[in-house]
Amino acid sequence: MAISVIDKIKKFWPFGQVKMTAIGVDQFLPSQDARAFTAKVIARPSATSRDLLIKVLASAINPVDIKMRESYKNNGEFRVFGFDAVGEVISKGSQVTDFQVGDKVFYAGAQMRQGSNAEYQLVDERLVALAPQTLRDEEIAAMPLTSITASEILGDAMGYQIDSNSAQGHTIFIVNGAGGVGSTLIQLAKYMGMVVITTASRPESVAWVKSLGADYILDYHQDLQVQLTKIGHDQVDNIAILQNTNAYWSLVLQTIKPFGHIVSIVETTAPIDMAPLKNRGVQFSWVFMFAKANYGIAMETQGQALSKISQLLEEGKIKSTLTKTYHGLTAENIRQATQDVESGRMIGKVVVRHNEEI
Amino acid sequence: MAISVIDKIKKFWPFGQVKMTAIGVDQFLPSQDARAFTAKVIARPSATSRDLLIKVLASAINPVDIKMRESYKNNGEFRVFGFDAVGEVISKGSQVTDFQVGDKVFYAGAQMRQGSNAEYQLVDERLVALAPQTLRDEEIAAMPLTSITASEILGDAMGYQIDSNSAQGHTIFIVNGAGGVGSTLIQLAKYMGMVVITTASRPESVAWVKSLGADYILDYHQDLQVQLTKIGHDQVDNIAILQNTNAYWSLVLQTIKPFGHIVSIVETTAPIDMAPLKNRGVQFSWVFMFAKANYGIAMETQGQALSKISQLLEEGKIKSTLTKTYHGLTAENIRQATQDVESGRMIGKVVVRHNEEI
């Protein structure tokens, strides 16, 4: 849906006040409804303090966008989603130290601020890194949210350094390897020298996780414990749960080694039994990548994580997980990309390029 | 109960085979039963491989002794408990590298081997450190199990270095500070510069945890959240649960800060709700100090932890948590000390000295 003539006029009025187009919602409608998203012309924000004002070149849709839209309070506030972007620094706040106007950067940003499905966006410089120079915009925009999450799973929660062969021979079992986080996590774990076991079922998912380097691909429609035993890994050092924590919990209890690390990014829907893990000294961690920005804690670690990812992408040590691109920042494209993610059948990432004429 | 005349004779027969006295069980009887423990003369073991043969000078009773005795299978095997000791190295296996005959050492040992309630005992050198030179035997024997546990809570699970002021200003809430582990944990946390909040109710418990350095002492018979708010710490960085994990869980959910660490040493008796911790990125760890020896993983870290404890005790940075001593390795003394621990009202630690005439 293109923006209306009235909105186009508003964009240049009143003169002097800079406007921009943003795609968002001011009421919750299911994504099947053509009006699920709206293009609006709103005031372009100004950068102060440690903020960068970014001209967004491309943004990605993630499951968190779906979740946030579903819990949108119909309070009339125009809410812009999109928490994954590449863009160019247009201006900066007075306390910015690490970036210059004209820098091309990538970032996931902060959940409580307006997102990247807009021409321009503010983001705290601590959450940002220089974008890899060798990739196309849509390839870059696919990466920040999932690679920060994967870095926090492997680093903050499992305690590894993310370096070449830093976890040589250690095993990781990734529940749902083909999604956004899984696709990046497989690659980082392989880069670190790990044995990577993951789940996938559809032939295209199996082919995808194989192309990312997974050593063993198990079918989650069959008994997973039996398959793990068959490949000689009935016990693993690390488990990353990227889908339905409760459904996989009994497998986790059987499978995790003494002093192993269990990490989940998917909220439990019922209490879980921790007792069988006690005598194995096991650790369970939640990773939620927005927590650092939400609470203002260790935000600079996300910029640092992205710098490492940028380097690995440039060196070809990992590759972009982009699988689908829409062209143009329109309400319709955001709606289509949202439906792709909602289907639950998405492999890799879907991105909307902004720099097409809309 | 002294050993029988027949056992005294067996001790020297057949000639050439060295015997020793050990206190243990060959059937489960409640500790109220005078026959709950038996003194037996059995063969003295020999040190091979990385084992040290120790002449035990004093040993302590811990809750784990109670738990293991209660789950003793009445299979006729004579089982010796006691997992906390000071003693002298009498001989050593051919692969021992770190200790000499004559060294005075302390250790908790390994759960699957015979315990310290015996004249002699084998222990893997990796679990052992030189005993502090400035303390009495019973003061030393009180320390290993609880200080290894406290070190693993603060180090392995919460991720701190155990050094002077290494956690300056961080808060720790210790559920049940007056017991064995709590009494050591309070002191180590204070040494590391933490703000220590703990629970105690009886006047003698309150006085005890105060003497160990606790900054705030809350009454667990009153609303703990209200008390935490009152002292200005309604949220804390770290929580160590040393009693009834399930009973304190709802408080934990309210109280732990974003990226906080929750550690428990007490097995849950029902599933626990983890969902409210997800968006705070919280970590939950089990600490079970026998897991390293049980699985043969990182055993040397326990010797290292005890070396640090030995140094801190010698320097007076922490003090022994001994509160009660029995004199003589007898079945009756072990039974009495067991009853002390079973009462649930024990403050600090109870130790049995062995080097009295029996």
mmCIF file with all atom_site columns, C-alpha atoms in Angstrom, chain B residues 122-280:
data_model
loop_
_atom_site.group_PDB
_atom_site.id
_atom_site.type_symbol
_atom_site.label_atom_id
_atom_site.label_alt_id
_atom_site.label_comp_id
_atom_site.label_asym_id
_atom_site.label_entity_id
_atom_site.label_seq_id
_atom_site.pdbx_PDB_ins_code
_atom_site.Cartn_x
_atom_site.Cartn_y
_atom_site.Cartn_z
_atom_site.occupancy
_atom_site.B_iso_or_equiv
_atom_site.pdbx_formal_charge
_atom_site.auth_seq_id
_atom_site.auth_comp_id
_atom_site.auth_asym_id
_atom_site.auth_atom_id
_atom_site.pdbx_PDB_model_num
ATOM 1   C CA . LEU B 1 122 ? 42.113 -42.823 50.533 1.00 0.00 ? 122 LEU B CA 1
ATOM 2   C CA . VAL B 1 123 ? 41.648 -39.574 48.665 1.00 0.00 ? 123 VAL B CA 1
ATOM 3   C CA . ASP B 1 124 ? 42.662 -38.400 45.185 1.00 0.00 ? 124 ASP B CA 1
ATOM 4   C CA . GLU B 1 125 ? 45.385 -35.752 45.503 1.00 0.00 ? 125 GLU B CA 1
ATOM 5   C CA . ARG B 1 126 ? 43.495 -33.430 43.133 1.00 0.00 ? 126 ARG B CA 1
ATOM 6   C CA . LEU B 1 127 ? 40.792 -32.955 45.782 1.00 0.00 ? 127 LEU B CA 1
ATOM 7   C CA . VAL B 1 128 ? 43.295 -32.027 48.498 1.00 0.00 ? 128 VAL B CA 1
ATOM 8   C CA . ALA B 1 129 ? 45.223 -28.988 49.742 1.00 0.00 ? 129 ALA B CA 1
ATOM 9   C CA . LEU B 1 130 ? 47.744 -28.330 52.491 1.00 0.00 ? 130 LEU B CA 1
ATOM 10  C CA . ALA B 1 131 ? 45.884 -27.546 55.703 1.00 0.00 ? 131 ALA B CA 1
ATOM 11  C CA . PRO B 1 132 ? 46.150 -24.094 57.277 1.00 0.00 ? 132 PRO B CA 1
ATOM 12  C CA . GLN B 1 133 ? 48.937 -24.182 59.852 1.00 0.00 ? 133 GLN B CA 1
ATOM 13  C CA . THR B 1 134 ? 47.420 -21.834 62.395 1.00 0.00 ? 134 THR B CA 1
ATOM 14  C CA . LEU B 1 135 ? 44.186 -23.688 63.190 1.00 0.00 ? 135 LEU B CA 1
ATOM 15  C CA . ARG B 1 136 ? 43.325 -26.624 65.423 1.00 0.00 ? 136 ARG B CA 1
ATOM 16  C CA . ASP B 1 137 ? 42.398 -29.918 63.741 1.00 0.00 ? 137 ASP B CA 1
ATOM 17  C CA . GLU B 1 138 ? 38.694 -29.629 64.528 1.00 0.00 ? 138 GLU B CA 1
ATOM 18  C CA . GLU B 1 139 ? 38.627 -26.069 63.155 1.00 0.00 ? 139 GLU B CA 1
ATOM 19  C CA . ILE B 1 140 ? 40.184 -27.298 59.927 1.00 0.00 ? 140 ILE B CA 1
ATOM 20  C CA . ALA B 1 141 ? 37.911 -30.332 59.505 1.00 0.00 ? 141 ALA B CA 1
ATOM 21  C CA . ALA B 1 142 ? 34.866 -28.063 59.656 1.00 0.00 ? 142 ALA B CA 1
ATOM 22  C CA . MET B 1 143 ? 35.824 -26.267 56.444 1.00 0.00 ? 143 MET B CA 1
ATOM 23  C CA . PRO B 1 144 ? 36.451 -28.276 53.259 1.00 0.00 ? 144 PRO B CA 1
ATOM 24  C CA . LEU B 1 145 ? 32.981 -29.330 52.060 1.00 0.00 ? 145 LEU B CA 1
ATOM 25  C CA . THR B 1 146 ? 31.322 -26.000 52.784 1.00 0.00 ? 146 THR B CA 1
ATOM 26  C CA . SER B 1 147 ? 34.158 -23.885 51.456 1.00 0.00 ? 147 SER B CA 1
ATOM 27  C CA . ILE B 1 148 ? 34.397 -25.868 48.213 1.00 0.00 ? 148 ILE B CA 1
ATOM 28  C CA . THR B 1 149 ? 30.627 -25.485 47.844 1.00 0.00 ? 149 THR B CA 1
ATOM 29  C CA . ALA B 1 150 ? 30.773 -21.758 48.584 1.00 0.00 ? 150 ALA B CA 1
ATOM 30  C CA . SER B 1 151 ? 33.679 -21.336 46.156 1.00 0.00 ? 151 SER B CA 1
ATOM 31  C CA . GLU B 1 152 ? 31.767 -23.138 43.401 1.00 0.00 ? 152 GLU B CA 1
ATOM 32  C CA . ILE B 1 153 ? 28.684 -21.001 44.058 1.00 0.00 ? 153 ILE B CA 1
ATOM 33  C CA . LEU B 1 154 ? 30.646 -17.746 43.813 1.00 0.00 ? 154 LEU B CA 1
ATOM 34  C CA . GLY B 1 155 ? 33.156 -18.881 41.174 1.00 0.00 ? 155 GLY B CA 1
ATOM 35  C CA . ASP B 1 156 ? 31.813 -21.560 38.816 1.00 0.00 ? 156 ASP B CA 1
ATOM 36  C CA . ALA B 1 157 ? 28.166 -20.495 39.029 1.00 0.00 ? 157 ALA B CA 1
ATOM 37  C CA . MET B 1 158 ? 28.178 -16.721 39.635 1.00 0.00 ? 158 MET B CA 1
ATOM 38  C CA . GLY B 1 159 ? 31.333 -16.168 37.602 1.00 0.00 ? 159 GLY B CA 1
ATOM 39  C CA . TYR B 1 160 ? 33.418 -14.186 40.100 1.00 0.00 ? 160 TYR B CA 1
ATOM 40  C CA . GLN B 1 161 ? 37.099 -14.428 40.926 1.00 0.00 ? 161 GLN B CA 1
ATOM 41  C CA . ILE B 1 162 ? 37.416 -15.172 44.620 1.00 0.00 ? 162 ILE B CA 1
ATOM 42  C CA . ASP B 1 163 ? 39.726 -12.316 45.541 1.00 0.00 ? 163 ASP B CA 1
ATOM 43  C CA . SER B 1 164 ? 39.739 -9.350  47.852 1.00 0.00 ? 164 SER B CA 1
ATOM 44  C CA . ASN B 1 165 ? 37.021 -6.917  46.703 1.00 0.00 ? 165 ASN B CA 1
ATOM 45  C CA . SER B 1 166 ? 36.529 -8.772  43.415 1.00 0.00 ? 166 SER B CA 1
ATOM 46  C CA . ALA B 1 167 ? 32.762 -8.233  43.641 1.00 0.00 ? 167 ALA B CA 1
ATOM 47  C CA . GLN B 1 168 ? 32.794 -4.825  45.313 1.00 0.00 ? 168 GLN B CA 1
ATOM 48  C CA . GLY B 1 169 ? 29.268 -3.552  45.967 1.00 0.00 ? 169 GLY B CA 1
ATOM 49  C CA . HIS B 1 170 ? 27.466 -6.452  44.314 1.00 0.00 ? 170 HIS B CA 1
ATOM 50  C CA . THR B 1 171 ? 24.606 -7.839  46.348 1.00 0.00 ? 171 THR B CA 1
ATOM 51  C CA . ILE B 1 172 ? 24.046 -11.461 47.365 1.00 0.00 ? 172 ILE B CA 1
ATOM 52  C CA . PHE B 1 173 ? 20.965 -12.769 49.110 1.00 0.00 ? 173 PHE B CA 1
ATOM 53  C CA . ILE B 1 174 ? 21.722 -15.997 50.972 1.00 0.00 ? 174 ILE B CA 1
ATOM 54  C CA . VAL B 1 175 ? 18.728 -18.097 51.978 1.00 0.00 ? 175 VAL B CA 1
ATOM 55  C CA . ASN B 1 176 ? 19.748 -19.701 55.289 1.00 0.00 ? 176 ASN B CA 1
ATOM 56  C CA . GLY B 1 177 ? 23.027 -18.131 56.281 1.00 0.00 ? 177 GLY B CA 1
ATOM 57  C CA . ALA B 1 178 ? 23.568 -19.876 59.598 1.00 0.00 ? 178 ALA B CA 1
ATOM 58  C CA . GLY B 1 179 ? 24.151 -23.418 58.328 1.00 0.00 ? 179 GLY B CA 1
ATOM 59  C CA . GLY B 1 180 ? 27.460 -24.880 57.222 1.00 0.00 ? 180 GLY B CA 1
ATOM 60  C CA . VAL B 1 181 ? 27.565 -23.622 53.641 1.00 0.00 ? 181 VAL B CA 1
ATOM 61  C CA . GLY B 1 182 ? 25.919 -20.311 54.556 1.00 0.00 ? 182 GLY B CA 1
ATOM 62  C CA . SER B 1 183 ? 28.446 -19.612 57.309 1.00 0.00 ? 183 SER B CA 1
ATOM 63  C CA . THR B 1 184 ? 31.334 -19.938 54.854 1.00 0.00 ? 184 THR B CA 1
ATOM 64  C CA . LEU B 1 185 ? 29.528 -18.257 51.967 1.00 0.00 ? 185 LEU B CA 1
ATOM 65  C CA . ILE B 1 186 ? 28.806 -15.141 54.049 1.00 0.00 ? 186 ILE B CA 1
ATOM 66  C CA . GLN B 1 187 ? 32.495 -14.787 54.876 1.00 0.00 ? 187 GLN B CA 1
ATOM 67  C CA . LEU B 1 188 ? 33.763 -15.342 51.326 1.00 0.00 ? 188 LEU B CA 1
ATOM 68  C CA . ALA B 1 189 ? 31.192 -12.912 49.920 1.00 0.00 ? 189 ALA B CA 1
ATOM 69  C CA . LYS B 1 190 ? 32.251 -10.270 52.446 1.00 0.00 ? 190 LYS B CA 1
ATOM 70  C CA . TYR B 1 191 ? 35.937 -10.864 51.614 1.00 0.00 ? 191 TYR B CA 1
ATOM 71  C CA . MET B 1 192 ? 34.983 -10.234 47.961 1.00 0.00 ? 192 MET B CA 1
ATOM 72  C CA . GLY B 1 193 ? 33.388 -6.915  48.919 1.00 0.00 ? 193 GLY B CA 1
ATOM 73  C CA . MET B 1 194 ? 29.763 -7.923  48.491 1.00 0.00 ? 194 MET B CA 1
ATOM 74  C CA . VAL B 1 195 ? 26.742 -6.599  50.323 1.00 0.00 ? 195 VAL B CA 1
ATOM 75  C CA . VAL B 1 196 ? 25.488 -9.706  52.135 1.00 0.00 ? 196 VAL B CA 1
ATOM 76  C CA . ILE B 1 197 ? 21.828 -10.148 52.965 1.00 0.00 ? 197 ILE B CA 1
ATOM 77  C CA . THR B 1 198 ? 20.794 -13.364 54.682 1.00 0.00 ? 198 THR B CA 1
ATOM 78  C CA . THR B 1 199 ? 17.986 -14.987 56.612 1.00 0.00 ? 199 THR B CA 1
ATOM 79  C CA . ALA B 1 200 ? 18.016 -16.078 60.234 1.00 0.00 ? 200 ALA B CA 1
ATOM 80  C CA . SER B 1 201 ? 15.389 -16.106 62.928 1.00 0.00 ? 201 SER B CA 1
ATOM 81  C CA . ARG B 1 202 ? 16.511 -17.463 66.295 1.00 0.00 ? 202 ARG B CA 1
ATOM 82  C CA . PRO B 1 203 ? 18.545 -14.947 68.341 1.00 0.00 ? 203 PRO B CA 1
ATOM 83  C CA . GLU B 1 204 ? 21.588 -17.254 68.398 1.00 0.00 ? 204 GLU B CA 1
ATOM 84  C CA . SER B 1 205 ? 21.435 -17.654 64.585 1.00 0.00 ? 205 SER B CA 1
ATOM 85  C CA . VAL B 1 206 ? 21.136 -13.901 64.119 1.00 0.00 ? 206 VAL B CA 1
ATOM 86  C CA . ALA B 1 207 ? 24.126 -13.312 66.387 1.00 0.00 ? 207 ALA B CA 1
ATOM 87  C CA . TRP B 1 208 ? 26.139 -15.972 64.527 1.00 0.00 ? 208 TRP B CA 1
ATOM 88  C CA . VAL B 1 209 ? 25.585 -14.633 60.997 1.00 0.00 ? 209 VAL B CA 1
ATOM 89  C CA . LYS B 1 210 ? 26.240 -11.121 62.290 1.00 0.00 ? 210 LYS B CA 1
ATOM 90  C CA . SER B 1 211 ? 29.581 -12.281 63.696 1.00 0.00 ? 211 SER B CA 1
ATOM 91  C CA . LEU B 1 212 ? 30.440 -13.668 60.243 1.00 0.00 ? 212 LEU B CA 1
ATOM 92  C CA . GLY B 1 213 ? 29.892 -10.269 58.636 1.00 0.00 ? 213 GLY B CA 1
ATOM 93  C CA . ALA B 1 214 ? 26.348 -10.352 57.207 1.00 0.00 ? 214 ALA B CA 1
ATOM 94  C CA . ASP B 1 215 ? 25.208 -6.803  56.449 1.00 0.00 ? 215 ASP B CA 1
ATOM 95  C CA . TYR B 1 216 ? 21.468 -7.416  56.677 1.00 0.00 ? 216 TYR B CA 1
ATOM 96  C CA . ILE B 1 217 ? 19.707 -10.225 58.507 1.00 0.00 ? 217 ILE B CA 1
ATOM 97  C CA . LEU B 1 218 ? 16.079 -10.856 57.587 1.00 0.00 ? 218 LEU B CA 1
ATOM 98  C CA . ASP B 1 219 ? 13.536 -12.872 59.537 1.00 0.00 ? 219 ASP B CA 1
ATOM 99  C CA . TYR B 1 220 ? 12.145 -15.663 57.342 1.00 0.00 ? 220 TYR B CA 1
ATOM 100 C CA . HIS B 1 221 ? 9.037  -15.836 59.546 1.00 0.00 ? 221 HIS B CA 1
ATOM 101 C CA . GLN B 1 222 ? 8.121  -12.363 58.234 1.00 0.00 ? 222 GLN B CA 1
ATOM 102 C CA . ASP B 1 223 ? 7.516  -11.190 54.644 1.00 0.00 ? 223 ASP B CA 1
ATOM 103 C CA . LEU B 1 224 ? 10.961 -11.198 53.047 1.00 0.00 ? 224 LEU B CA 1
ATOM 104 C CA . GLN B 1 225 ? 10.070 -8.975  50.075 1.00 0.00 ? 225 GLN B CA 1
ATOM 105 C CA . VAL B 1 226 ? 8.834  -6.280  52.447 1.00 0.00 ? 226 VAL B CA 1
ATOM 106 C CA . GLN B 1 227 ? 12.048 -6.528  54.453 1.00 0.00 ? 227 GLN B CA 1
ATOM 107 C CA . LEU B 1 228 ? 14.206 -6.352  51.305 1.00 0.00 ? 228 LEU B CA 1
ATOM 108 C CA . THR B 1 229 ? 12.400 -3.230  50.161 1.00 0.00 ? 229 THR B CA 1
ATOM 109 C CA . LYS B 1 230 ? 12.808 -1.708  53.602 1.00 0.00 ? 230 LYS B CA 1
ATOM 110 C CA . ILE B 1 231 ? 16.603 -2.097  53.515 1.00 0.00 ? 231 ILE B CA 1
ATOM 111 C CA . GLY B 1 232 ? 16.721 -0.650  49.982 1.00 0.00 ? 232 GLY B CA 1
ATOM 112 C CA . HIS B 1 233 ? 17.575 -3.921  48.239 1.00 0.00 ? 233 HIS B CA 1
ATOM 113 C CA . ASP B 1 234 ? 14.292 -5.030  46.709 1.00 0.00 ? 234 ASP B CA 1
ATOM 114 C CA . GLN B 1 235 ? 16.399 -6.387  43.829 1.00 0.00 ? 235 GLN B CA 1
ATOM 115 C CA . VAL B 1 236 ? 19.694 -8.249  44.187 1.00 0.00 ? 236 VAL B CA 1
ATOM 116 C CA . ASP B 1 237 ? 22.482 -9.339  41.836 1.00 0.00 ? 237 ASP B CA 1
ATOM 117 C CA . ASN B 1 238 ? 22.827 -12.866 43.181 1.00 0.00 ? 238 ASN B CA 1
ATOM 118 C CA . ILE B 1 239 ? 20.750 -15.337 45.155 1.00 0.00 ? 239 ILE B CA 1
ATOM 119 C CA . ALA B 1 240 ? 22.121 -18.467 46.806 1.00 0.00 ? 240 ALA B CA 1
ATOM 120 C CA . ILE B 1 241 ? 19.412 -20.894 47.905 1.00 0.00 ? 241 ILE B CA 1
ATOM 121 C CA . LEU B 1 242 ? 20.722 -23.156 50.655 1.00 0.00 ? 242 LEU B CA 1
ATOM 122 C CA . GLN B 1 243 ? 17.342 -24.374 51.889 1.00 0.00 ? 243 GLN B CA 1
ATOM 123 C CA . ASN B 1 244 ? 14.025 -25.468 50.363 1.00 0.00 ? 244 ASN B CA 1
ATOM 124 C CA . THR B 1 245 ? 14.331 -24.179 46.812 1.00 0.00 ? 245 THR B CA 1
ATOM 125 C CA . ASN B 1 246 ? 10.611 -24.441 46.035 1.00 0.00 ? 246 ASN B CA 1
ATOM 126 C CA . ALA B 1 247 ? 9.533  -22.525 49.130 1.00 0.00 ? 247 ALA B CA 1
ATOM 127 C CA . TYR B 1 248 ? 11.654 -19.501 48.205 1.00 0.00 ? 248 TYR B CA 1
ATOM 128 C CA . TRP B 1 249 ? 11.042 -19.571 44.450 1.00 0.00 ? 249 TRP B CA 1
ATOM 129 C CA . SER B 1 250 ? 8.327  -16.921 44.252 1.00 0.00 ? 250 SER B CA 1
ATOM 130 C CA . LEU B 1 251 ? 10.543 -14.547 46.240 1.00 0.00 ? 251 LEU B CA 1
ATOM 131 C CA . VAL B 1 252 ? 13.437 -15.329 43.901 1.00 0.00 ? 252 VAL B CA 1
ATOM 132 C CA . LEU B 1 253 ? 11.290 -14.477 40.864 1.00 0.00 ? 253 LEU B CA 1
ATOM 133 C CA . GLN B 1 254 ? 10.477 -11.068 42.326 1.00 0.00 ? 254 GLN B CA 1
ATOM 134 C CA . THR B 1 255 ? 13.923 -10.282 43.624 1.00 0.00 ? 255 THR B CA 1
ATOM 135 C CA . ILE B 1 256 ? 16.582 -11.239 41.102 1.00 0.00 ? 256 ILE B CA 1
ATOM 136 C CA . LYS B 1 257 ? 17.988 -8.408  38.962 1.00 0.00 ? 257 LYS B CA 1
ATOM 137 C CA . PRO B 1 258 ? 18.374 -8.520  35.166 1.00 0.00 ? 258 PRO B CA 1
ATOM 138 C CA . PHE B 1 259 ? 21.339 -10.765 34.305 1.00 0.00 ? 259 PHE B CA 1
ATOM 139 C CA . GLY B 1 260 ? 21.365 -11.965 37.905 1.00 0.00 ? 260 GLY B CA 1
ATOM 140 C CA . HIS B 1 261 ? 22.564 -15.372 39.007 1.00 0.00 ? 261 HIS B CA 1
ATOM 141 C CA . ILE B 1 262 ? 20.446 -17.784 40.983 1.00 0.00 ? 262 ILE B CA 1
ATOM 142 C CA . VAL B 1 263 ? 22.257 -20.755 42.487 1.00 0.00 ? 263 VAL B CA 1
ATOM 143 C CA . SER B 1 264 ? 20.718 -23.580 44.458 1.00 0.00 ? 264 SER B CA 1
ATOM 144 C CA . ILE B 1 265 ? 22.247 -26.516 46.289 1.00 0.00 ? 265 ILE B CA 1
ATOM 145 C CA . VAL B 1 266 ? 18.900 -27.946 47.428 1.00 0.00 ? 266 VAL B CA 1
ATOM 146 C CA . GLU B 1 267 ? 17.047 -30.277 45.086 1.00 0.00 ? 267 GLU B CA 1
ATOM 147 C CA . THR B 1 268 ? 13.663 -29.053 43.913 1.00 0.00 ? 268 THR B CA 1
ATOM 148 C CA . THR B 1 269 ? 10.692 -31.206 44.882 1.00 0.00 ? 269 THR B CA 1
ATOM 149 C CA . ALA B 1 270 ? 8.395  -29.861 42.147 1.00 0.00 ? 270 ALA B CA 1
ATOM 150 C CA . PRO B 1 271 ? 8.875  -28.149 38.785 1.00 0.00 ? 271 PRO B CA 1
ATOM 151 C CA . ILE B 1 272 ? 9.660  -24.436 38.988 1.00 0.00 ? 272 ILE B CA 1
ATOM 152 C CA . ASP B 1 273 ? 8.406  -21.506 36.956 1.00 0.00 ? 273 ASP B CA 1
ATOM 153 C CA . MET B 1 274 ? 11.257 -20.078 34.865 1.00 0.00 ? 274 MET B CA 1
ATOM 154 C CA . ALA B 1 275 ? 9.176  -17.929 32.504 1.00 0.00 ? 275 ALA B CA 1
ATOM 155 C CA . PRO B 1 276 ? 9.233  -14.685 34.561 1.00 0.00 ? 276 PRO B CA 1
ATOM 156 C CA . LEU B 1 277 ? 13.042 -14.704 34.376 1.00 0.00 ? 277 LEU B CA 1
ATOM 157 C CA . LYS B 1 278 ? 13.264 -14.862 30.589 1.00 0.00 ? 278 LYS B CA 1
ATOM 158 C CA . ASN B 1 279 ? 13.206 -11.187 29.732 1.00 0.00 ? 279 ASN B CA 1
ATOM 159 C CA . ARG B 1 280 ? 15.702 -10.470 32.501 1.00 0.00 ? 280 ARG B CA 1
#
